[in-house]
CSV table of C-alpha atoms in Angstrom, one decimal:
chain,number,residue,atom,x,y,z
A,214,MET,CA,252.3,-124.0,-86.0
A,215,SER,CA,251.4,-120.6,-86.2
A,216,LYS,CA,248.6,-119.6,-83.7
A,217,ARG,CA,244.9,-118.9,-84.4
A,218,TYR,CA,242.6,-115.6,-82.9
A,219,GLU,CA,239.9,-114.6,-82.5
A,220,THR,CA,238.5,-110.9,-82.3
A,221,VAL,CA,236.3,-109.7,-79.5
A,222,ILE,CA,234.2,-106.6,-80.2
A,223,GLY,CA,232.0,-104.4,-78.0
A,224,LEU,CA,230.7,-101.5,-78.8
A,225,GLU,CA,229.6,-97.9,-77.1
A,226,VAL,CA,227.5,-96.1,-79.4
A,227,HIS,CA,226.7,-92.4,-78.1
A,228,VAL,CA,223.5,-91.1,-79.7
A,229,GLU,CA,222.6,-87.5,-79.8
A,230,LEU,CA,218.6,-87.2,-79.1
A,231,ALA,CA,216.3,-85.6,-81.3
A,232,THR,CA,215.1,-82.3,-79.1
A,233,LYS,CA,215.2,-79.0,-79.4
A,234,THR,CA,216.9,-78.4,-76.2
A,235,LYS,CA,219.2,-80.1,-74.1
A,236,ILE,CA,218.5,-82.5,-71.8
A,237,PHE,CA,218.4,-80.3,-67.7
A,238,CYS,CA,217.8,-76.6,-69.5
A,239,SER,CA,216.2,-75.0,-72.4
A,240,CYS,CA,219.2,-73.9,-74.7
A,241,SER,CA,219.0,-74.7,-78.2
A,242,THR,CA,220.3,-78.6,-78.9
A,243,GLN,CA,220.5,-77.0,-83.3
A,244,PHE,CA,223.1,-77.8,-85.0
A,245,GLY,CA,225.8,-75.0,-86.7
A,246,GLY,CA,225.4,-72.1,-84.4
A,247,ALA,CA,228.2,-69.7,-84.1
A,248,PRO,CA,230.6,-71.2,-81.0
A,249,ASN,CA,228.5,-70.1,-77.4
A,250,THR,CA,225.4,-68.9,-78.6
A,251,HIS,CA,224.1,-72.0,-77.2
A,252,THR,CA,224.6,-71.5,-73.4
A,253,CYS,CA,223.6,-70.2,-70.1
A,254,PRO,CA,224.3,-71.0,-66.0
A,255,VAL,CA,223.2,-74.7,-66.4
A,256,CYS,CA,225.4,-76.0,-69.1
A,257,THR,CA,228.1,-73.7,-68.6
A,258,GLY,CA,228.9,-74.4,-65.4
A,259,MET,CA,227.9,-71.5,-63.0
A,260,PRO,CA,228.2,-72.1,-59.3
A,261,GLY,CA,224.6,-72.1,-58.0
A,262,SER,CA,222.9,-73.0,-61.6
A,263,LEU,CA,220.1,-76.7,-60.7
A,264,PRO,CA,219.9,-79.1,-63.1
A,265,VAL,CA,216.1,-79.8,-65.1
A,266,LEU,CA,215.8,-83.1,-66.6
A,267,ASN,CA,213.5,-82.6,-70.1
A,268,LYS,CA,211.1,-85.3,-70.4
A,269,GLN,CA,211.2,-85.6,-74.2
A,270,VAL,CA,215.0,-87.2,-73.3
A,271,VAL,CA,213.5,-89.4,-71.0
A,272,GLU,CA,210.9,-90.8,-74.2
A,273,HIS,CA,213.7,-91.1,-76.7
A,274,SER,CA,215.1,-93.0,-74.7
A,275,LEU,CA,212.9,-95.7,-73.4
A,276,ALA,CA,211.5,-95.5,-77.3
A,277,VAL,CA,214.9,-96.0,-78.6
A,278,GLY,CA,214.8,-99.0,-75.3
A,279,LEU,CA,211.9,-100.6,-76.4
A,280,ALA,CA,212.7,-101.4,-79.5
A,281,LEU,CA,216.2,-103.3,-79.0
A,282,ASN,CA,214.0,-105.3,-77.1
A,283,CYS,CA,215.8,-103.9,-73.5
A,284,GLN,CA,214.4,-104.1,-69.5
A,285,VAL,CA,213.9,-101.3,-67.9
A,286,ASN,CA,214.3,-100.1,-65.0
A,287,ARG,CA,211.0,-98.8,-63.3
A,288,ARG,CA,213.6,-96.9,-60.6
A,289,CYS,CA,216.9,-94.8,-62.6
A,290,ARG,CA,218.6,-92.7,-61.1
A,291,PHE,CA,221.4,-89.9,-62.5
A,292,ASP,CA,225.0,-89.7,-61.5
A,293,ARG,CA,227.9,-87.8,-61.2
A,294,LYS,CA,230.5,-89.2,-63.4
A,295,ASN,CA,234.2,-86.9,-62.0
A,296,TYR,CA,237.3,-86.0,-64.6
A,297,PHE,CA,238.8,-82.7,-65.3
A,298,TYR,CA,238.9,-81.5,-69.1
A,299,PRO,CA,238.6,-78.0,-70.9
A,300,ASP,CA,235.0,-79.1,-72.6
A,301,ASN,CA,233.6,-80.2,-69.3
A,302,PRO,CA,232.6,-76.7,-67.4
A,303,GLN,CA,231.8,-78.5,-64.5
A,304,ASN,CA,234.3,-81.1,-64.1
A,305,TYR,CA,231.6,-84.0,-63.3
A,306,GLN,CA,229.5,-85.4,-66.6
A,307,ILE,CA,226.2,-86.2,-64.9
A,308,SER,CA,225.6,-89.5,-66.6
A,309,GLN,CA,224.4,-93.2,-65.3
A,310,LEU,CA,225.9,-96.2,-63.9
A,311,TYR,CA,224.5,-97.6,-60.5
A,312,LEU,CA,220.5,-97.1,-61.7
A,313,PRO,CA,220.7,-97.1,-65.8
A,314,LEU,CA,217.3,-96.6,-68.0
A,315,CYS,CA,217.5,-99.6,-70.0
A,316,ARG,CA,219.1,-103.3,-69.0
A,317,ASP,CA,220.0,-106.6,-71.0
A,318,GLY,CA,218.5,-106.1,-74.1
A,319,PHE,CA,219.4,-107.9,-78.2
A,320,VAL,CA,219.3,-106.8,-81.7
A,321,GLU,CA,219.2,-109.7,-85.3
A,322,ILE,CA,222.2,-108.8,-87.6
A,323,GLU,CA,222.3,-110.3,-90.8
A,324,THR,CA,226.1,-111.2,-92.5
A,325,GLU,CA,227.2,-112.6,-95.1
A,326,ALA,CA,227.3,-116.6,-94.0
A,327,PRO,CA,229.5,-117.8,-93.6
A,328,GLY,CA,233.4,-118.1,-95.5
A,329,ALA,CA,236.3,-116.7,-93.8
A,330,GLU,CA,235.5,-114.2,-90.7
A,331,ALA,CA,237.9,-110.7,-90.4
A,332,GLY,CA,237.6,-111.9,-87.3
A,333,VAL,CA,240.7,-114.2,-87.4
A,334,SER,CA,243.8,-114.0,-88.2
A,335,ASP,CA,245.5,-115.2,-91.4
A,336,SER,CA,245.9,-119.1,-90.4
A,337,GLY,CA,242.5,-120.2,-89.5
A,338,LYS,CA,239.0,-119.8,-90.0
A,339,ALA,CA,236.7,-118.5,-88.0
A,340,SER,CA,234.3,-121.4,-85.7
A,341,ASP,CA,231.3,-121.2,-83.7
A,342,ALA,CA,233.2,-121.5,-80.5
A,343,GLU,CA,232.3,-118.2,-78.7
A,344,ALA,CA,233.1,-118.9,-75.6
A,345,GLY,CA,233.6,-115.3,-73.0
A,346,ALA,CA,230.7,-113.8,-75.4
A,347,SER,CA,227.8,-113.4,-73.7
A,348,ASP,CA,225.0,-115.7,-74.3
A,349,SER,CA,223.0,-113.6,-77.0
A,350,GLY,CA,226.1,-113.4,-79.5
A,351,LYS,CA,225.1,-116.2,-81.4
A,352,SER,CA,224.2,-117.3,-84.4
A,353,PHE,CA,220.9,-118.9,-84.9
A,354,GLY,CA,220.4,-119.6,-89.1
A,355,ALA,CA,221.4,-119.1,-92.4
A,356,GLU,CA,219.2,-118.3,-94.9
A,357,ASN,CA,219.6,-117.1,-98.5
A,358,GLY,CA,223.3,-117.1,-97.7
A,359,LYS,CA,222.9,-114.6,-94.9
A,360,ARG,CA,223.2,-115.4,-91.6
A,361,ARG,CA,221.6,-114.5,-88.8
A,362,LYS,CA,223.0,-113.4,-85.2
A,363,ARG,CA,221.8,-111.7,-81.7
A,364,ILE,CA,224.1,-109.2,-80.3
A,365,GLY,CA,223.3,-108.8,-76.7
A,366,ILE,CA,222.9,-104.7,-75.5
A,367,HIS,CA,224.4,-104.2,-72.2
A,368,GLU,CA,222.6,-100.9,-70.6
A,369,ILE,CA,220.9,-97.7,-72.3
A,370,HIS,CA,222.2,-94.7,-70.1
A,371,MET,CA,221.1,-91.1,-70.5
A,372,GLU,CA,223.7,-89.2,-69.9
A,373,GLU,CA,225.1,-84.7,-71.3
A,374,ASP,CA,227.8,-84.4,-74.0
A,375,ALA,CA,230.5,-82.5,-73.1
A,376,GLY,CA,231.6,-79.1,-75.1
A,377,LYS,CA,233.8,-79.2,-78.3
A,378,LEU,CA,237.6,-78.3,-78.2
A,379,ILE,CA,239.1,-76.8,-81.8
A,380,HIS,CA,242.8,-77.3,-82.3
A,381,GLU,CA,244.3,-74.0,-83.9
A,382,GLU,CA,247.4,-75.5,-85.2
A,383,ALA,CA,249.0,-72.4,-86.3
A,384,SER,CA,248.4,-70.5,-83.0
A,385,GLY,CA,249.4,-74.0,-81.5
A,386,CYS,CA,246.1,-72.7,-78.6
A,387,SER,CA,243.0,-74.7,-78.0
A,388,LEU,CA,239.7,-73.0,-78.2
A,389,VAL,CA,236.4,-74.6,-76.7
A,390,ASP,CA,233.1,-74.8,-77.4
A,391,TYR,CA,230.1,-74.8,-75.2
A,392,ASN,CA,227.6,-75.2,-77.4
A,393,ARG,CA,227.1,-79.3,-77.1
A,394,SER,CA,227.9,-78.8,-73.5
A,395,GLY,CA,224.7,-80.2,-72.1
A,396,VAL,CA,222.9,-81.8,-75.4
A,397,PRO,CA,221.5,-84.9,-74.7
A,398,LEU,CA,222.4,-88.5,-75.0
A,399,ILE,CA,221.9,-92.2,-74.8
A,400,GLU,CA,224.9,-94.4,-75.0
A,401,ILE,CA,224.3,-97.4,-75.6
A,402,VAL,CA,226.6,-99.9,-74.5
A,403,SER,CA,226.7,-104.2,-76.2
A,404,GLU,CA,228.1,-106.9,-75.3
A,405,PRO,CA,231.2,-108.3,-76.1
A,406,ASP,CA,229.7,-110.4,-79.5
A,407,MET,CA,231.4,-108.9,-82.0
A,408,ARG,CA,233.8,-111.0,-84.0
A,409,SER,CA,233.9,-108.3,-87.4
A,410,ALA,CA,234.0,-105.4,-88.7
A,411,GLU,CA,231.1,-107.2,-90.3
A,412,GLU,CA,229.5,-107.8,-88.1
A,413,VAL,CA,229.3,-104.1,-86.2
A,414,ILE,CA,229.0,-102.3,-89.3
A,415,ALA,CA,225.9,-104.8,-89.8
A,416,TYR,CA,224.9,-104.7,-86.0
A,417,LEU,CA,225.2,-99.7,-86.5
A,418,GLU,CA,223.2,-100.0,-89.3
A,419,LYS,CA,220.3,-101.7,-87.3
A,420,LEU,CA,221.1,-99.1,-85.0
A,421,ARG,CA,221.3,-96.1,-86.9
A,422,MET,CA,217.9,-97.6,-88.9
A,423,THR,CA,215.7,-98.1,-86.2
A,424,ILE,CA,216.9,-95.0,-83.8
A,425,GLN,CA,216.1,-92.9,-87.3
A,426,TYR,CA,213.0,-94.6,-87.5
A,427,LEU,CA,211.7,-93.8,-84.6
A,428,GLY,CA,212.5,-90.3,-85.0
A,429,ALA,CA,214.9,-90.1,-82.5
A,430,SER,CA,217.6,-88.8,-83.6
A,431,ASP,CA,219.0,-88.2,-87.3
A,432,CYS,CA,222.2,-90.4,-86.3
A,433,LYS,CA,224.2,-87.8,-88.7
A,434,LEU,CA,227.8,-89.8,-88.1
A,435,GLN,CA,229.8,-86.5,-89.6
A,436,GLU,CA,227.6,-84.0,-87.4
A,437,GLY,CA,228.2,-86.6,-85.0
A,438,SER,CA,224.8,-87.1,-83.3
A,439,MET,CA,225.9,-90.9,-83.5
A,440,ARG,CA,229.5,-92.0,-82.7
A,441,ALA,CA,230.8,-95.1,-82.1
A,442,ASP,CA,234.2,-96.5,-79.3
A,443,VAL,CA,235.3,-99.8,-80.3
A,444,ASN,CA,236.7,-101.7,-77.0
A,445,LEU,CA,238.7,-105.2,-79.3
A,446,SER,CA,240.6,-107.9,-77.9
A,447,VAL,CA,242.2,-110.8,-79.5
A,448,ARG,CA,242.9,-113.7,-77.8
A,449,GLU,CA,243.9,-117.5,-79.0
A,450,MET,CA,241.1,-120.0,-80.7
A,451,GLY,CA,239.4,-121.5,-78.0
A,452,ALA,CA,240.1,-120.0,-75.4
A,453,LYS,CA,238.0,-118.8,-73.0
A,454,GLU,CA,239.3,-115.6,-71.4
A,455,LEU,CA,238.8,-111.7,-72.8
A,456,GLY,CA,242.1,-111.0,-73.5
A,457,THR,CA,243.2,-106.8,-72.7
A,458,ARG,CA,241.3,-104.5,-75.0
A,459,THR,CA,241.7,-100.9,-76.5
A,460,GLU,CA,239.7,-98.8,-76.8
A,461,MET,CA,239.6,-96.7,-80.3
A,462,LYS,CA,238.1,-93.3,-80.8
A,463,ASN,CA,237.9,-90.8,-83.6
A,464,LEU,CA,235.8,-92.5,-85.7
A,465,ASN,CA,233.2,-91.2,-87.8
A,466,SER,CA,232.4,-93.1,-90.3
A,467,PHE,CA,230.9,-96.6,-91.6
A,468,LYS,CA,234.9,-96.7,-93.5
A,469,ALA,CA,236.5,-96.0,-91.2
A,470,ILE,CA,235.6,-97.5,-88.4
A,471,ALA,CA,236.0,-101.3,-90.3
A,472,ARG,CA,239.8,-99.4,-91.9
A,473,ALA,CA,240.5,-99.2,-87.7
A,474,ILE,CA,239.0,-102.6,-86.3
A,475,GLU,CA,241.3,-103.9,-89.2
A,476,SER,CA,244.4,-102.4,-88.0
A,477,GLU,CA,243.8,-102.4,-84.6
A,478,ARG,CA,243.4,-106.4,-84.5
A,479,LYS,CA,246.1,-107.2,-86.5
A,480,ARG,CA,248.5,-104.4,-84.2
A,481,GLN,CA,247.8,-106.7,-81.0
A,482,ILE,CA,248.1,-110.0,-83.3
A,483,GLY,CA,251.9,-108.8,-83.7
A,484,LEU,CA,251.8,-108.0,-80.2
A,485,LEU,CA,251.2,-111.5,-79.3
A,486,GLU,CA,253.1,-113.2,-81.7
A,487,SER,CA,256.2,-111.2,-80.6
A,488,GLY,CA,255.2,-112.1,-76.9
A,489,LYS,CA,254.9,-108.2,-76.3
A,490,PRO,CA,251.8,-107.3,-74.2
A,491,VAL,CA,248.6,-105.5,-75.1
A,492,VAL,CA,247.9,-102.4,-73.0
A,493,GLN,CA,245.3,-101.2,-72.0
A,494,GLU,CA,244.1,-98.2,-73.2
A,495,THR,CA,242.4,-95.7,-74.9
A,496,ARG,CA,243.4,-94.8,-78.7
A,497,ARG,CA,242.5,-92.5,-81.1
A,498,TRP,CA,242.6,-93.5,-85.0
A,499,ASP,CA,244.2,-91.6,-87.4
A,500,ASP,CA,241.8,-92.4,-90.8
A,501,GLY,CA,243.9,-90.0,-93.3
A,502,SER,CA,247.3,-91.7,-92.1
A,503,GLY,CA,245.8,-95.9,-91.6
A,504,ILE,CA,246.8,-96.2,-88.0
A,505,SER,CA,245.9,-95.5,-84.3
A,506,TYR,CA,247.8,-94.0,-81.4
A,507,PRO,CA,247.8,-93.8,-77.8
A,508,MET,CA,245.8,-91.4,-75.6
A,509,ARG,CA,246.0,-92.3,-72.4
A,510,SER,CA,244.9,-95.2,-70.0
A,511,LYS,CA,241.8,-96.9,-69.9
A,512,GLU,CA,240.0,-96.0,-67.2
A,513,ASP,CA,237.6,-97.6,-64.6
A,514,ALA,CA,234.6,-96.7,-63.1
A,515,ARG,CA,236.2,-96.3,-59.9
A,516,ASP,CA,238.8,-93.5,-61.3
A,517,TYR,CA,235.8,-91.5,-62.3
A,518,ARG,CA,234.4,-91.7,-58.2
A,519,TYR,CA,231.2,-92.0,-59.4
A,520,PHE,CA,228.1,-91.0,-56.5
A,521,PRO,CA,224.9,-90.3,-56.7
A,522,ASP,CA,223.6,-86.9,-58.3
A,523,PRO,CA,222.6,-84.6,-55.7
A,524,ASP,CA,220.4,-82.7,-57.1
A,525,LEU,CA,217.7,-85.1,-59.6
A,526,PRO,CA,215.8,-87.4,-58.0
A,527,PRO,CA,215.5,-90.6,-58.7
A,528,LEU,CA,213.0,-91.6,-61.7
A,529,GLU,CA,210.3,-93.8,-61.2
A,530,ILE,CA,209.1,-94.9,-65.3
A,531,SER,CA,204.9,-95.8,-64.3
A,532,ASP,CA,203.9,-99.7,-66.2
A,533,ASP,CA,201.4,-96.7,-67.7
A,534,TRP,CA,204.0,-94.9,-69.4
A,535,ILE,CA,206.0,-97.6,-70.8
A,536,ALA,CA,202.6,-98.4,-72.4
A,537,ARG,CA,202.0,-95.1,-73.7
A,538,ILE,CA,205.6,-94.7,-75.3
A,539,ARG,CA,205.0,-98.3,-76.6
A,540,GLU,CA,201.9,-98.0,-78.1
A,541,ASN,CA,203.3,-94.9,-79.9
A,542,GLN,CA,206.3,-96.9,-81.6
A,543,PRO,CA,206.3,-96.6,-85.7
A,544,GLU,CA,205.8,-99.5,-87.8
A,545,LEU,CA,210.0,-100.4,-87.9
A,546,GLN,CA,211.8,-101.4,-91.0
A,547,GLU,CA,211.4,-105.6,-90.4
A,548,ALA,CA,207.7,-105.4,-90.5
A,549,LYS,CA,207.9,-102.4,-93.1
A,550,LEU,CA,210.0,-105.0,-95.6
A,551,GLU,CA,207.3,-108.4,-95.0
A,552,ARG,CA,204.8,-105.6,-95.7
A,553,TYR,CA,205.8,-104.1,-99.4
A,554,GLN,CA,206.1,-107.5,-100.5
A,555,THR,CA,202.7,-107.8,-99.4
A,556,GLU,CA,200.4,-105.2,-99.6
A,557,TYR,CA,202.3,-103.6,-102.5
A,558,GLY,CA,203.6,-106.8,-104.5
A,559,LEU,CA,206.9,-105.6,-104.5
A,560,PRO,CA,210.0,-107.6,-104.8
A,561,ALA,CA,212.2,-107.9,-101.5
A,562,TYR,CA,215.3,-106.9,-103.5
A,563,ASP,CA,212.8,-102.8,-104.0
A,564,ALA,CA,211.5,-103.6,-100.0
A,565,ARG,CA,214.8,-103.5,-98.9
A,566,ILE,CA,215.9,-100.7,-100.8
A,567,LEU,CA,213.3,-98.5,-100.2
A,568,THR,CA,212.9,-99.0,-96.7
A,569,ASP,CA,216.4,-98.7,-95.8
A,570,SER,CA,215.2,-95.4,-94.9
A,571,ARG,CA,212.5,-93.7,-93.2
A,572,HIS,CA,212.5,-90.9,-94.9
A,573,LEU,CA,212.2,-92.7,-99.0
A,574,ALA,CA,210.0,-95.1,-96.7
A,575,HIS,CA,207.7,-92.1,-96.7
A,576,ILE,CA,208.4,-91.1,-99.5
A,577,PHE,CA,207.4,-93.8,-101.0
A,578,GLU,CA,204.0,-94.4,-99.3
A,579,GLU,CA,202.9,-91.4,-99.5
A,580,THR,CA,203.5,-91.2,-103.3
A,581,ALA,CA,201.5,-95.3,-103.9
A,582,ALA,CA,198.8,-93.6,-102.0
A,583,LEU,CA,197.7,-90.8,-104.2
A,584,CYS,CA,198.7,-92.5,-107.6
A,585,GLN,CA,197.7,-95.7,-106.8
A,586,LYS,CA,201.3,-97.4,-109.0
A,587,PRO,CA,203.6,-98.7,-106.4
A,588,LYS,CA,205.3,-100.5,-108.8
A,589,GLU,CA,206.3,-97.3,-110.6
A,590,VAL,CA,206.8,-95.3,-107.7
A,591,SER,CA,209.3,-97.8,-106.6
A,592,ASN,CA,211.0,-97.4,-110.1
A,593,TRP,CA,211.3,-94.2,-110.6
A,594,LEU,CA,212.9,-93.5,-106.3
A,595,MET,CA,215.3,-97.1,-106.8
A,596,VAL,CA,216.5,-95.8,-110.4
A,597,GLU,CA,216.6,-91.9,-111.3
A,598,GLY,CA,216.2,-91.2,-107.0
A,599,MET,CA,219.3,-93.4,-106.1
A,600,ARG,CA,221.5,-91.8,-109.6
A,601,LEU,CA,220.6,-88.6,-108.5
A,602,LEU,CA,221.7,-89.0,-105.0
A,603,LYS,CA,225.2,-91.1,-106.0
A,604,GLU,CA,226.0,-88.4,-108.8
A,605,GLN,CA,225.1,-85.3,-105.5
A,606,GLU,CA,226.4,-87.9,-102.6
A,607,MET,CA,223.5,-87.2,-100.9
A,608,GLU,CA,221.4,-89.4,-98.3
A,609,ALA,CA,218.2,-90.4,-98.7
A,610,GLU,CA,216.9,-87.8,-95.8
A,611,ASP,CA,218.7,-85.4,-97.2
A,612,ILE,CA,215.2,-85.7,-100.1
A,613,ARG,CA,214.0,-82.9,-100.1
A,614,PHE,CA,211.1,-83.4,-103.5
A,615,SER,CA,207.8,-83.7,-102.3
A,616,ALA,CA,205.2,-86.5,-102.5
A,617,GLU,CA,202.7,-84.7,-104.9
A,618,ASN,CA,204.8,-83.7,-107.3
A,619,LEU,CA,206.3,-87.3,-107.6
A,620,ALA,CA,202.5,-88.8,-108.0
A,621,ARG,CA,201.9,-85.5,-110.8
A,622,LEU,CA,205.0,-87.0,-112.5
A,623,ILE,CA,204.2,-90.0,-113.4
A,624,GLU,CA,200.5,-89.2,-114.0
A,625,LEU,CA,202.1,-87.1,-116.9
A,626,VAL,CA,203.9,-90.0,-118.1
A,627,GLU,CA,200.4,-93.0,-117.5
A,628,LYS,CA,198.5,-90.2,-119.8
A,629,LYS,CA,201.4,-90.2,-122.2
A,630,THR,CA,201.8,-86.2,-121.9
A,631,ILE,CA,205.4,-86.9,-121.7
A,632,ASN,CA,206.9,-90.1,-122.8
A,633,ARG,CA,210.3,-91.7,-120.0
A,634,THR,CA,212.7,-90.2,-122.3
A,635,VAL,CA,211.6,-86.6,-121.4
A,636,ALA,CA,209.7,-87.8,-117.9
A,637,LYS,CA,213.5,-87.9,-116.0
A,638,GLN,CA,214.3,-84.6,-117.1
A,639,VAL,CA,211.2,-83.6,-115.3
A,640,PHE,CA,212.5,-86.0,-112.4
A,641,GLU,CA,216.1,-84.2,-112.5
A,642,ALA,CA,213.8,-80.9,-111.5
A,643,VAL,CA,211.4,-82.3,-109.0
A,644,PHE,CA,214.2,-83.8,-107.4
A,645,LYS,CA,216.2,-80.6,-106.7
A,646,ASP,CA,214.0,-77.8,-106.5
A,647,ASP,CA,210.6,-79.7,-105.6
A,648,ILE,CA,208.8,-78.0,-108.8
A,649,ASP,CA,204.9,-78.6,-109.6
A,650,PRO,CA,206.0,-81.2,-112.7
A,651,GLU,CA,202.7,-80.0,-114.5
A,652,ALA,CA,204.2,-76.4,-114.6
A,653,TYR,CA,207.6,-77.4,-115.6
A,654,VAL,CA,206.0,-79.3,-118.8
A,655,LYS,CA,204.3,-76.9,-119.8
A,656,ASP,CA,206.3,-74.0,-119.7
A,657,HIS,CA,209.8,-75.8,-121.3
A,658,GLY,CA,207.6,-77.2,-124.0
A,659,LEU,CA,208.2,-81.0,-123.4
A,660,SER,CA,204.2,-82.5,-124.3
A,661,VAL,CA,204.6,-85.5,-126.7
A,662,VAL,CA,204.4,-84.5,-130.4
A,663,ASP,CA,201.6,-87.3,-131.6
A,664,ASP,CA,200.3,-85.1,-134.5
A,665,GLU,CA,200.8,-87.4,-137.1
A,666,SER,CA,201.8,-84.2,-140.1
A,667,THR,CA,204.0,-83.3,-138.3
A,668,LEU,CA,205.9,-86.2,-137.2
A,669,ARG,CA,205.5,-87.6,-141.4
A,670,SER,CA,207.0,-83.8,-142.2
A,671,ALA,CA,209.5,-84.8,-138.8
A,672,VAL,CA,210.3,-88.5,-140.6
A,673,LYS,CA,210.4,-87.7,-144.1
A,674,ALA,CA,212.6,-85.3,-143.6
A,675,VAL,CA,215.8,-87.5,-141.7
A,676,MET,CA,214.8,-90.2,-144.7
A,677,ASP,CA,216.2,-87.1,-147.4
A,678,ALA,CA,219.5,-86.3,-144.7
A,679,ASN,CA,220.4,-89.8,-144.6
A,680,PRO,CA,219.3,-91.3,-148.3
A,681,GLN,CA,222.6,-94.5,-147.3
A,682,SER,CA,220.0,-95.3,-144.4
A,683,VAL,CA,217.2,-96.2,-147.0
A,684,GLN,CA,218.7,-97.9,-149.1
A,685,ASP,CA,220.7,-100.6,-146.7
A,686,TYR,CA,217.3,-100.9,-145.6
A,687,ARG,CA,215.9,-102.0,-148.9
A,688,ASN,CA,219.4,-103.8,-149.0
A,689,GLY,CA,217.3,-105.8,-146.4
A,690,LYS,CA,219.5,-104.1,-143.9
A,691,GLU,CA,216.7,-104.1,-140.8
A,692,LYS,CA,218.5,-102.6,-138.1
A,693,ALA,CA,218.4,-98.8,-140.5
A,694,ALA,CA,214.6,-98.4,-139.5
A,695,GLY,CA,216.1,-98.2,-135.8
A,696,PHE,CA,218.1,-95.6,-136.9
A,697,LEU,CA,215.9,-94.0,-138.7
A,698,VAL,CA,213.8,-94.1,-135.8
A,699,GLY,CA,216.2,-92.5,-133.6
A,700,GLN,CA,216.9,-89.5,-135.2
A,701,THR,CA,213.4,-88.9,-136.0
A,702,MET,CA,213.2,-88.9,-131.9
A,703,ARG,CA,216.7,-87.3,-131.8
A,704,ALA,CA,215.1,-84.1,-134.6
A,705,MET,CA,211.8,-84.4,-132.3
A,706,LYS,CA,214.6,-83.6,-128.6
A,707,GLY,CA,212.8,-86.2,-127.5
A,708,LYS,CA,209.6,-84.9,-127.7
A,709,ALA,CA,207.5,-87.1,-129.9
A,710,ALA,CA,204.9,-89.8,-129.6
A,711,PRO,CA,207.6,-93.1,-130.4
A,712,GLY,CA,205.8,-95.5,-131.1
A,713,LEU,CA,203.5,-93.1,-133.7
A,714,VAL,CA,207.1,-92.5,-134.7
A,715,ASN,CA,207.8,-96.3,-135.3
A,716,LYS,CA,204.5,-96.8,-137.7
A,717,LEU,CA,205.3,-93.2,-140.0
A,718,VAL,CA,209.4,-95.0,-140.6
A,719,MET,CA,208.0,-98.3,-141.5
A,720,GLU,CA,205.2,-96.4,-143.2
A,721,LEU,CA,207.7,-94.7,-145.2
A,722,LEU,CA,210.3,-97.4,-146.3
A,723,LYS,CA,207.4,-99.7,-147.3
A,724,GLU,CA,206.2,-97.2,-149.9
A,725,ILE,CA,210.0,-96.1,-150.9
A,726,VAL,CA,210.8,-99.8,-150.9
A,727,GLY,CA,207.5,-100.9,-152.4
């Protein structure tokens, strides 16, 4: 009989914090500058330079820790992690090992409930047994087809980012850009509580949304401001001990993470089935080829020779400081989700879509406050807005039009200044260039034509051009009237008042039929 295996996954998530300057110096953290232009003696490791801690880094880190239900260490400190690599100019990284800022937190995720798990080999299904994981990694309820699970946060610590190596294949050379060196990071280390790629993605989405709502980071995976390393092992179902783990790097999208997890799971099960050991190592994922390959053997903490940084004193976190951070925390997604249904009367589906993005939620609330028509605002954002985001391959955070202009567009429709067909055209212009919809309608002559004599002439012209449709109506084919209405609207370039066109078509047909 084939053995059944369980996948055990923990994540190390690095998040670049949204500060204007680096963690230990005043250099800019702006993304995309020319190589080595955002540097100084501190972040390039020049002898004699001294670090000065950026207070905003601590406050962003505390905000994230509190939102993730962590315990704050009132006294924490920085340590030196020693290793030698060209993108690490000091030959050590300032991080936190012994006394990190936050510990013992959790997040709650939702996944589809329950069915076959990707974390189990093809020969069996997952059970509820999760021996070897923390107590936090337990499913605790299912509702509306969703299973809720708590994922433990082992710790959150602050550290500085390294530089970036650029490998030129043509010349065989590697170049280094130190602009990223010293950019502030938090590393969020989970417990090994996840059992499938689905749970991993749900966890990452929850982290990203929470951190974006806090304004602590934009969490753009494509720019490297959120990066996840996957620690994965497999073991026989029911085993108490964890298997040998590997760490997967170079994962820059949720889809790549899911593919890498599935590939590594199968690779490890294949090794065990053939009687070979799994080697503890760091592996690099190549998403193009769909395979991973070894980078180096996995280091332990002792290999880095950690010791307290002598240039940075221990950090004291007062109760008053924590209270101020907690008091200034914004409303997070789950609270908004509930409020949108009660305050605005939105269906749960609408509320979920709107609150999945902090920026989209902000536009919705601002627009609803201006026009007092929350359901209309929701419809425009969810239908036309989502369509354009998909067509232009944008994220909701990239929306740049103002709430004022969306509210003006909705008012134009409500006042019947323009019809909905024209309004879609105007919305596209608002979406792309944030134009004033009133001025756009005026400049392009898009106002509704509701002059009865003008429309009567247009209807007569359409009937004269389509005698067969008139005859069809005379013969009892009522759908012919709808065709004539559509042709009139087309002749008027969508600007005619639909109700009046329909009325005039029926009047003139009845006159003809007698």
